[in-house]
C-alpha cells in the first residue's frame, strides 16, 4: 500500500476550550473510523521557514499547511475517501492529500 500526506488548510484553530474539546472529540472519532489506515495522526504545525534557491527565510510558503497526517491506502481515490468524513472539513477547512513517492 502507498502512503499519503494529508495537509490541513484553513478553518483555523478552535477559539475556546469548548470548541477545542469538540474538535478533539470529532478528530478522535474520525481516527477510530479510519483505523489502521492512519499511519501517523500528525500534529498541528508551528513556526515555519521557507527554503528556496534564494536561501532560508522565516515564514510560510504560498498556501501554508496548518497540520498534517499520514494515511496508508491502495490509491489516491481510496485515500480521499478516507478523508470524506474528516471533521476539519466540517469546520470549513480543506484537506490536500498527496501520494508520497518512495525513493527507488
mmCIF file of C-alpha atoms in Angstrom:
data_model
loop_
_atom_site.group_PDB
_atom_site.id
_atom_site.type_symbol
_atom_site.label_atom_id
_atom_site.label_comp_id
_atom_site.label_asym_id
_atom_site.label_seq_id
_atom_site.Cartn_x
_atom_site.Cartn_y
_atom_site.Cartn_z
ATOM 1 C CA UNK A 1 0.000 0.000 0.000
ATOM 2 C CA UNK A 2 1.068 3.545 -0.696
ATOM 3 C CA UNK A 3 1.383 6.339 1.865
ATOM 4 C CA UNK A 4 -0.352 9.692 1.506
ATOM 5 C CA UNK A 5 0.442 13.041 3.115
ATOM 6 C CA UNK A 6 -2.628 14.967 4.219
ATOM 7 C CA UNK A 7 -2.155 18.696 4.853
ATOM 8 C CA UNK A 8 -4.691 20.890 6.608
ATOM 9 C CA UNK A 9 -5.551 24.312 5.163
ATOM 10 C CA UNK A 10 -7.875 26.992 6.561
ATOM 11 C CA UNK A 11 -10.543 26.695 9.282
ATOM 12 C CA UNK A 12 -8.149 27.966 11.960
ATOM 13 C CA UNK A 13 -7.796 26.691 15.481
ATOM 14 C CA UNK A 14 -10.735 26.332 17.850
ATOM 15 C CA UNK A 15 -11.394 29.669 19.594
ATOM 16 C CA UNK A 16 -12.009 28.431 23.122
ATOM 17 C CA UNK A 17 -11.780 25.384 25.392
ATOM 18 C CA UNK A 18 -15.259 24.135 24.490
ATOM 19 C CA UNK A 19 -14.551 24.283 20.742
ATOM 20 C CA UNK A 20 -11.178 22.607 21.341
ATOM 21 C CA UNK A 21 -12.865 19.730 23.209
ATOM 22 C CA UNK A 22 -15.451 19.342 20.437
ATOM 23 C CA UNK A 23 -12.781 19.394 17.728
ATOM 24 C CA UNK A 24 -10.664 16.813 19.575
ATOM 25 C CA UNK A 25 -13.658 14.520 20.140
ATOM 26 C CA UNK A 26 -14.572 14.731 16.451
ATOM 27 C CA UNK A 27 -10.961 14.044 15.424
ATOM 28 C CA UNK A 28 -10.733 11.012 17.733
ATOM 29 C CA UNK A 29 -13.993 9.672 16.268
ATOM 30 C CA UNK A 30 -12.520 10.041 12.753
ATOM 31 C CA UNK A 31 -9.269 8.354 13.875
ATOM 32 C CA UNK A 32 -11.302 5.407 15.154
ATOM 33 C CA UNK A 33 -13.308 5.336 11.903
ATOM 34 C CA UNK A 34 -10.263 5.041 9.605
ATOM 35 C CA UNK A 35 -8.411 2.663 11.938
ATOM 36 C CA UNK A 36 -5.049 1.286 10.836
ATOM 37 C CA UNK A 37 -5.115 3.300 7.591
ATOM 38 C CA UNK A 38 -3.951 6.243 9.700
ATOM 39 C CA UNK A 39 -0.190 5.642 9.902
ATOM 40 C CA UNK A 40 0.584 8.882 11.766
ATOM 41 C CA UNK A 41 -2.151 11.176 13.081
ATOM 42 C CA UNK A 42 0.224 14.108 12.715
ATOM 43 C CA UNK A 43 0.119 17.333 14.638
ATOM 44 C CA UNK A 44 -0.635 20.999 14.210
ATOM 45 C CA UNK A 45 2.275 22.918 12.743
ATOM 46 C CA UNK A 46 4.136 25.741 14.470
ATOM 47 C CA UNK A 47 6.831 28.121 13.272
ATOM 48 C CA UNK A 48 7.970 27.719 9.694
ATOM 49 C CA UNK A 49 10.907 28.525 7.467
ATOM 50 C CA UNK A 50 10.921 28.635 3.695
ATOM 51 C CA UNK A 51 13.892 27.096 1.903
ATOM 52 C CA UNK A 52 14.317 28.223 -1.700
ATOM 53 C CA UNK A 53 17.025 28.970 -4.221
ATOM 54 C CA UNK A 54 17.196 32.419 -2.606
ATOM 55 C CA UNK A 55 18.105 30.957 0.790
ATOM 56 C CA UNK A 56 16.243 30.358 4.020
ATOM 57 C CA UNK A 57 13.712 32.802 5.445
ATOM 58 C CA UNK A 58 11.332 32.717 8.379
ATOM 59 C CA UNK A 59 7.696 32.463 7.362
ATOM 60 C CA UNK A 60 5.472 30.265 5.266
ATOM 61 C CA UNK A 61 5.391 29.235 1.641
ATOM 62 C CA UNK A 62 2.419 30.113 -0.559
ATOM 63 C CA UNK A 63 -0.657 28.211 0.578
ATOM 64 C CA UNK A 64 0.540 27.307 4.080
ATOM 65 C CA UNK A 65 -0.387 23.998 5.655
ATOM 66 C CA UNK A 66 -1.667 24.151 9.210
ATOM 67 C CA UNK A 67 -1.101 20.491 10.097
ATOM 68 C CA UNK A 68 -0.554 17.050 8.641
ATOM 69 C CA UNK A 69 -1.472 13.377 8.878
ATOM 70 C CA UNK A 70 -0.127 10.331 7.064
ATOM 71 C CA UNK A 71 -2.533 7.737 5.671
ATOM 72 C CA UNK A 72 -1.966 4.402 4.010
ATOM 73 C CA UNK A 73 -4.297 3.428 1.160
ATOM 74 C CA UNK A 74 -4.346 1.483 -2.104
ATOM 75 C CA UNK A 75 -4.511 4.615 -4.248
ATOM 76 C CA UNK A 76 -5.332 8.345 -4.221
ATOM 77 C CA UNK A 77 -9.064 7.750 -4.593
ATOM 78 C CA UNK A 78 -9.087 5.428 -1.570
ATOM 79 C CA UNK A 79 -7.090 7.942 0.481
ATOM 80 C CA UNK A 80 -9.521 10.720 -0.469
ATOM 81 C CA UNK A 81 -12.464 8.519 0.509
ATOM 82 C CA UNK A 82 -10.936 8.030 3.983
ATOM 83 C CA UNK A 83 -10.981 11.828 4.381
ATOM 84 C CA UNK A 84 -14.585 12.353 3.272
ATOM 85 C CA UNK A 85 -15.905 12.489 6.871
ATOM 86 C CA UNK A 86 -12.914 14.283 8.429
ATOM 87 C CA UNK A 87 -14.180 16.849 10.965
ATOM 88 C CA UNK A 88 -11.708 19.512 9.777
ATOM 89 C CA UNK A 89 -13.674 19.756 6.525
ATOM 90 C CA UNK A 90 -16.868 20.155 8.533
ATOM 91 C CA UNK A 91 -15.300 23.161 10.271
ATOM 92 C CA UNK A 92 -14.711 24.878 6.929
ATOM 93 C CA UNK A 93 -11.149 23.715 6.253
ATOM 94 C CA UNK A 94 -9.767 21.873 3.261
ATOM 95 C CA UNK A 95 -7.528 18.829 3.162
ATOM 96 C CA UNK A 96 -4.991 18.211 0.447
ATOM 97 C CA UNK A 97 -3.973 14.576 0.023
ATOM 98 C CA UNK A 98 -0.827 13.755 -1.940
ATOM 99 C CA UNK A 99 0.821 10.427 -2.598
ATOM 100 C CA UNK A 100 4.247 10.093 -1.026
ATOM 101 C CA UNK A 101 6.624 8.759 -3.652
ATOM 102 C CA UNK A 102 9.084 6.288 -2.172
ATOM 103 C CA UNK A 103 12.678 6.655 -3.340
ATOM 104 C CA UNK A 104 13.716 3.810 -5.591
#
